[in-house]
GROMACS .gro file of C-alpha atoms in nm:
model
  191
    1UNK     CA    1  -2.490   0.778  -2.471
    2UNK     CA    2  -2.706   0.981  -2.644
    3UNK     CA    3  -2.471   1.277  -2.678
    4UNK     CA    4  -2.114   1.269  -2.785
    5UNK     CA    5  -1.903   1.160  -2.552
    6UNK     CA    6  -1.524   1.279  -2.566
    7UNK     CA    7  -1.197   1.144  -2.389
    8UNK     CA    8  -0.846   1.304  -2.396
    9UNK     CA    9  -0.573   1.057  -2.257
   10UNK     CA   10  -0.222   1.114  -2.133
   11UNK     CA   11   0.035   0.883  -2.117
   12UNK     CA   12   0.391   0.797  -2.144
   13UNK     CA   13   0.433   0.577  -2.458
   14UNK     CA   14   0.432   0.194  -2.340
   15UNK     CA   15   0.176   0.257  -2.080
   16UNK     CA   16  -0.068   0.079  -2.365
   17UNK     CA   17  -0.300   0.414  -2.372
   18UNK     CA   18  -0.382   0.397  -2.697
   19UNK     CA   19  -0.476   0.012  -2.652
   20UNK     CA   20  -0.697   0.133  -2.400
   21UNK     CA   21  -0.864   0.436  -2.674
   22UNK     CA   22  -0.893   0.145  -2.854
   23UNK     CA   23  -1.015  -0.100  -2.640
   24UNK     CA   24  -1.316   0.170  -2.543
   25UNK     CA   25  -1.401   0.243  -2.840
   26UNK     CA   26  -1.440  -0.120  -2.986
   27UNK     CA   27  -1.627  -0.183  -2.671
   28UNK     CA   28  -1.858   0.084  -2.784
   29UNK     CA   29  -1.898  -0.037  -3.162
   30UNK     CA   30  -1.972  -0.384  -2.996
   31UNK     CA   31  -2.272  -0.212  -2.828
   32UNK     CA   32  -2.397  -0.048  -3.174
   33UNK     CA   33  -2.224   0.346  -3.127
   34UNK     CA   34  -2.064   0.508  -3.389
   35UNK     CA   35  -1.656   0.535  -3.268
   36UNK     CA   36  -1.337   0.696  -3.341
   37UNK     CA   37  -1.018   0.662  -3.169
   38UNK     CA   38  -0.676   0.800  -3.241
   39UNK     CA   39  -0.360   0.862  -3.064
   40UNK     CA   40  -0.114   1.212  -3.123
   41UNK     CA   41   0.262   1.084  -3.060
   42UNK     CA   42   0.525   1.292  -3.013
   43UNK     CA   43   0.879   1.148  -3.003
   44UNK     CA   44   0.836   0.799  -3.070
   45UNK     CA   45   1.009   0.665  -2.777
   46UNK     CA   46   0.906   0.422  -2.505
   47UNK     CA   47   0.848   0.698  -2.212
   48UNK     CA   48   0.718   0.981  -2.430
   49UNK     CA   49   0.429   1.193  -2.344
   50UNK     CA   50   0.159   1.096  -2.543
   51UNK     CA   51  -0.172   1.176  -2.582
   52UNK     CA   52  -0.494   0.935  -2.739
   53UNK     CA   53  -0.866   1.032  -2.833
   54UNK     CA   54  -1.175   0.852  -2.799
   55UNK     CA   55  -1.513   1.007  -2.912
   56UNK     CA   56  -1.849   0.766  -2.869
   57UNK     CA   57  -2.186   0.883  -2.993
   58UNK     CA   58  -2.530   0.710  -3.067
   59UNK     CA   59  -2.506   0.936  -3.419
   60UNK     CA   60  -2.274   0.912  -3.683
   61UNK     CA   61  -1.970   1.148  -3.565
   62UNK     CA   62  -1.898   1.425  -3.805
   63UNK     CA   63  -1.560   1.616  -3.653
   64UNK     CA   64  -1.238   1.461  -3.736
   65UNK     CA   65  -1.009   1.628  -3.536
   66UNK     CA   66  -0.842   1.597  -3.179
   67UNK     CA   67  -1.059   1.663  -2.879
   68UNK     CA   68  -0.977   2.020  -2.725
   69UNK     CA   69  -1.279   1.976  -2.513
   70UNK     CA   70  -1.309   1.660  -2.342
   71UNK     CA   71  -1.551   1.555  -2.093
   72UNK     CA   72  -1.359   1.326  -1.970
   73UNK     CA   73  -0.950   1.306  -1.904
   74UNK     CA   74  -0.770   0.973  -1.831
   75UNK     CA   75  -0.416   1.049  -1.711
   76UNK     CA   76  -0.203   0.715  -1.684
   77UNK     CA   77   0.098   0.821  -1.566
   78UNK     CA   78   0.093   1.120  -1.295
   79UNK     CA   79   0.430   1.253  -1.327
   80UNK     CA   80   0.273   1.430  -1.694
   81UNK     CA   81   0.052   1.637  -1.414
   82UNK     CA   82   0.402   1.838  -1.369
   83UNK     CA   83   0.445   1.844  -1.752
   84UNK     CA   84   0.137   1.892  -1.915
   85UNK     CA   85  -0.195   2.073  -1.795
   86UNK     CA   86  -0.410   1.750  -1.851
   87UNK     CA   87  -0.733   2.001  -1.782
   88UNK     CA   88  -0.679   2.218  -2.021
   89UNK     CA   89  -1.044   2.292  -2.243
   90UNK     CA   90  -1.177   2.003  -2.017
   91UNK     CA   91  -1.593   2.071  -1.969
   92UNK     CA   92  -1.693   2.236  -1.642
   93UNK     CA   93  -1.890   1.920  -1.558
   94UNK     CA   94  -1.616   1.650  -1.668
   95UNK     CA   95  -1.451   1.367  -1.525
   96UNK     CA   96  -1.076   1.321  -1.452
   97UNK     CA   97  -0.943   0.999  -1.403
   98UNK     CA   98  -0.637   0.973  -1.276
   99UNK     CA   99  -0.378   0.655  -1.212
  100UNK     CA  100  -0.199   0.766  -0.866
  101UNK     CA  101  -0.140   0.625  -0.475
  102UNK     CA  102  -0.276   0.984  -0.404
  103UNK     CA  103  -0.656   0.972  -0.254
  104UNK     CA  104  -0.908   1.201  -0.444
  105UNK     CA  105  -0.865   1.485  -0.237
  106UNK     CA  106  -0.537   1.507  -0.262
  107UNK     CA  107  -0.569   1.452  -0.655
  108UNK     CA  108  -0.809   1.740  -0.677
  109UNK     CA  109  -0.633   1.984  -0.480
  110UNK     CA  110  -0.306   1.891  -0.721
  111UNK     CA  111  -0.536   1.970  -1.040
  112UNK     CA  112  -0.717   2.264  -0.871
  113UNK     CA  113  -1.047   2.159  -1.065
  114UNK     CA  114  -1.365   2.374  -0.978
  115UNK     CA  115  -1.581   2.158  -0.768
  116UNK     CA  116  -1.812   2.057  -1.057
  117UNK     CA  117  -1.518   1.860  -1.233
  118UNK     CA  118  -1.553   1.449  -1.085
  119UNK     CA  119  -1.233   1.329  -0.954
  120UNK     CA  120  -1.135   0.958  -0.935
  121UNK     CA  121  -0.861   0.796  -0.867
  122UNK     CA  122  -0.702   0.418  -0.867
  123UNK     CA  123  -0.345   0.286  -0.844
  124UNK     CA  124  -0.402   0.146  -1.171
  125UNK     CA  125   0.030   0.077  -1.186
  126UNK     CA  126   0.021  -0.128  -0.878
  127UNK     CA  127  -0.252  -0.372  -0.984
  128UNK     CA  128  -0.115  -0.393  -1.296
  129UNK     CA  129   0.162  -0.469  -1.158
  130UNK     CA  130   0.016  -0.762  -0.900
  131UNK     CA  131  -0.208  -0.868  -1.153
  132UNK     CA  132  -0.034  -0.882  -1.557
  133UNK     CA  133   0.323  -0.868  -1.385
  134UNK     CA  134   0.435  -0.568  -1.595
  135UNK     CA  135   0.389  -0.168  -1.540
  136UNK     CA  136   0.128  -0.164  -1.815
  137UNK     CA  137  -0.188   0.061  -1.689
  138UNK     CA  138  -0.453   0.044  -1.961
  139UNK     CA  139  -0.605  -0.224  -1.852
  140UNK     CA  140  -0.694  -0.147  -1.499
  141UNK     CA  141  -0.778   0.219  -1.591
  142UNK     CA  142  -1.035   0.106  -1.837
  143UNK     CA  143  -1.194  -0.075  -1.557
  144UNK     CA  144  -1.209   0.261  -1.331
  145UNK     CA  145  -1.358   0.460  -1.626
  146UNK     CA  146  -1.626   0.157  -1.684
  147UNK     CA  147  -1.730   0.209  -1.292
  148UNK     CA  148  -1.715   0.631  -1.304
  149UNK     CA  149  -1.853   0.708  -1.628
  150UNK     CA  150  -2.058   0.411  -1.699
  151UNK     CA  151  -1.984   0.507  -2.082
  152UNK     CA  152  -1.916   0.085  -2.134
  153UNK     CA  153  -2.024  -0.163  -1.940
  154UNK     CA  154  -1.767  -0.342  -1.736
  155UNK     CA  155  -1.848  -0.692  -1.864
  156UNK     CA  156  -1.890  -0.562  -2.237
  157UNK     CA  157  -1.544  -0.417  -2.158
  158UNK     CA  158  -1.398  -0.758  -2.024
  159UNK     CA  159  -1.610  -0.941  -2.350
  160UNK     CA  160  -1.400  -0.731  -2.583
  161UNK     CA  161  -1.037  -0.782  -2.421
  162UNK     CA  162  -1.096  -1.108  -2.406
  163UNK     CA  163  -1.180  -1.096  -2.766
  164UNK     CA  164  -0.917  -0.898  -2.893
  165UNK     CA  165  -0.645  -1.031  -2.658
  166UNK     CA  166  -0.701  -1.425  -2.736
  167UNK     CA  167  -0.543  -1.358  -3.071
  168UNK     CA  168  -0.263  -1.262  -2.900
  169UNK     CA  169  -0.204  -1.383  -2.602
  170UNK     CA  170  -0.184  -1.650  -2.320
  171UNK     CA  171  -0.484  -1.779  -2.118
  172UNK     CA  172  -0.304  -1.694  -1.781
  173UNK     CA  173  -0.236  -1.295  -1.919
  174UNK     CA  174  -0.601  -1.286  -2.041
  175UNK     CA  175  -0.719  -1.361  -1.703
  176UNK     CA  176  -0.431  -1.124  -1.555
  177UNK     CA  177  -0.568  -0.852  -1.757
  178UNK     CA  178  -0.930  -0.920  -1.684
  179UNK     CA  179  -0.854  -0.943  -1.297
  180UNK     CA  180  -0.715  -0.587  -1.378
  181UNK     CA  181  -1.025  -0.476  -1.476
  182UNK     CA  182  -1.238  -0.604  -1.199
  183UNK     CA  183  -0.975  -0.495  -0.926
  184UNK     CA  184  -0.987  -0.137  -1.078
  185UNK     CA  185  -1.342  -0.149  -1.122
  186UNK     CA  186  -1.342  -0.208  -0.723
  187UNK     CA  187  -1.093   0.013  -0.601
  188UNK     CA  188  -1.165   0.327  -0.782
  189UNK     CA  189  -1.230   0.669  -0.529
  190UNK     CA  190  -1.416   0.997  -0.611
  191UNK     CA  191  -1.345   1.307  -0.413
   0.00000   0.00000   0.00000
């Protein structure tokens, strides 16, 4: 990570994106980069469109403001793809990650992304759903952008939400949420 990295997320409020800005970016700290991570609500109101930030970088960071420019896009919900344009000022050579039953090709046609934009894809709502029990994808998405963009590890990823989650909650949804992870880590597709 010697360059700054940037991600843009979209969301619906409740879908635990900003945990998951959050949850990279600690990851990152962990691993001696200089972080910042920050959502931009509108409407508070479970179901909202939302949007979170992320920037990593091996150098202190010296921009404070949201990311027009992203290298990277995490969409967790894929209804937002009819809302919002989640490419928009996205790098020529970026990444979108996107939480959907749809296989990569079908995802990039949808976005109509030049051919040097990476597309993944995971059904990050169904194994949440199979593994935590609950329609909460943060957990499995960060696992698909630690296998795509290799930006955290996948076990310094897993270190950290074990860390920050044992405050919080129960063995069993620790393990839930770290069987997330894996399975997503897995199941992730690139067109």
């Amino acid at each position: 990570m010697s360059k700054l990295t940037e991600i843009r997320w979209h969301a619906r409020a409740g879908q635990g994106a900003v945990t998951a800005a959050k949850l990279v970016a600690d990851t990152a700290l962990m691993r001696g980069a200089y972080i910042q991570a920050m959502p931009e609500y509108g409407p508070e109101r479970t179901g909202a469109p939302l949007k979170a930030y992320t920037r990593l970088c091996d150098e202190p960071i010296e921009v404070h403001n949201t990311i027009a420019n992203p290298g990277i896009v995490v969409v967790l919900d894929e209804t937002l793809l009819r809302l919002v344009d989640v490419t928009e000022g996205m790098l020529d050579d970026g990444v979108v990650i996107l939480n959907t039953e749809m296989t990569a090709s079908q995802a990039r046609k949808i976005l109509g992304v030049p051919d040097s934009v990476r597309v993944a894809v995971v059904d990050a709502t169904g194994i949440a759903l199979q593994t935590i029990g609950r329609n909460i994808p943060n957990t499995p998405i960060v696992g698909a952008l630690a296998k795509v963009t290799g930006v955290v590890p996948v076990d310094a990823v897993k270190d950290r939400l074990e860390e920050t989650f044992g405050k919080k909650f129960t063995r069993e949804m620790i393990d839930a949420n770290l069987s997330s992870v894996d399975r997503a880590y897995e199941e992730v597709a690139e067109a």
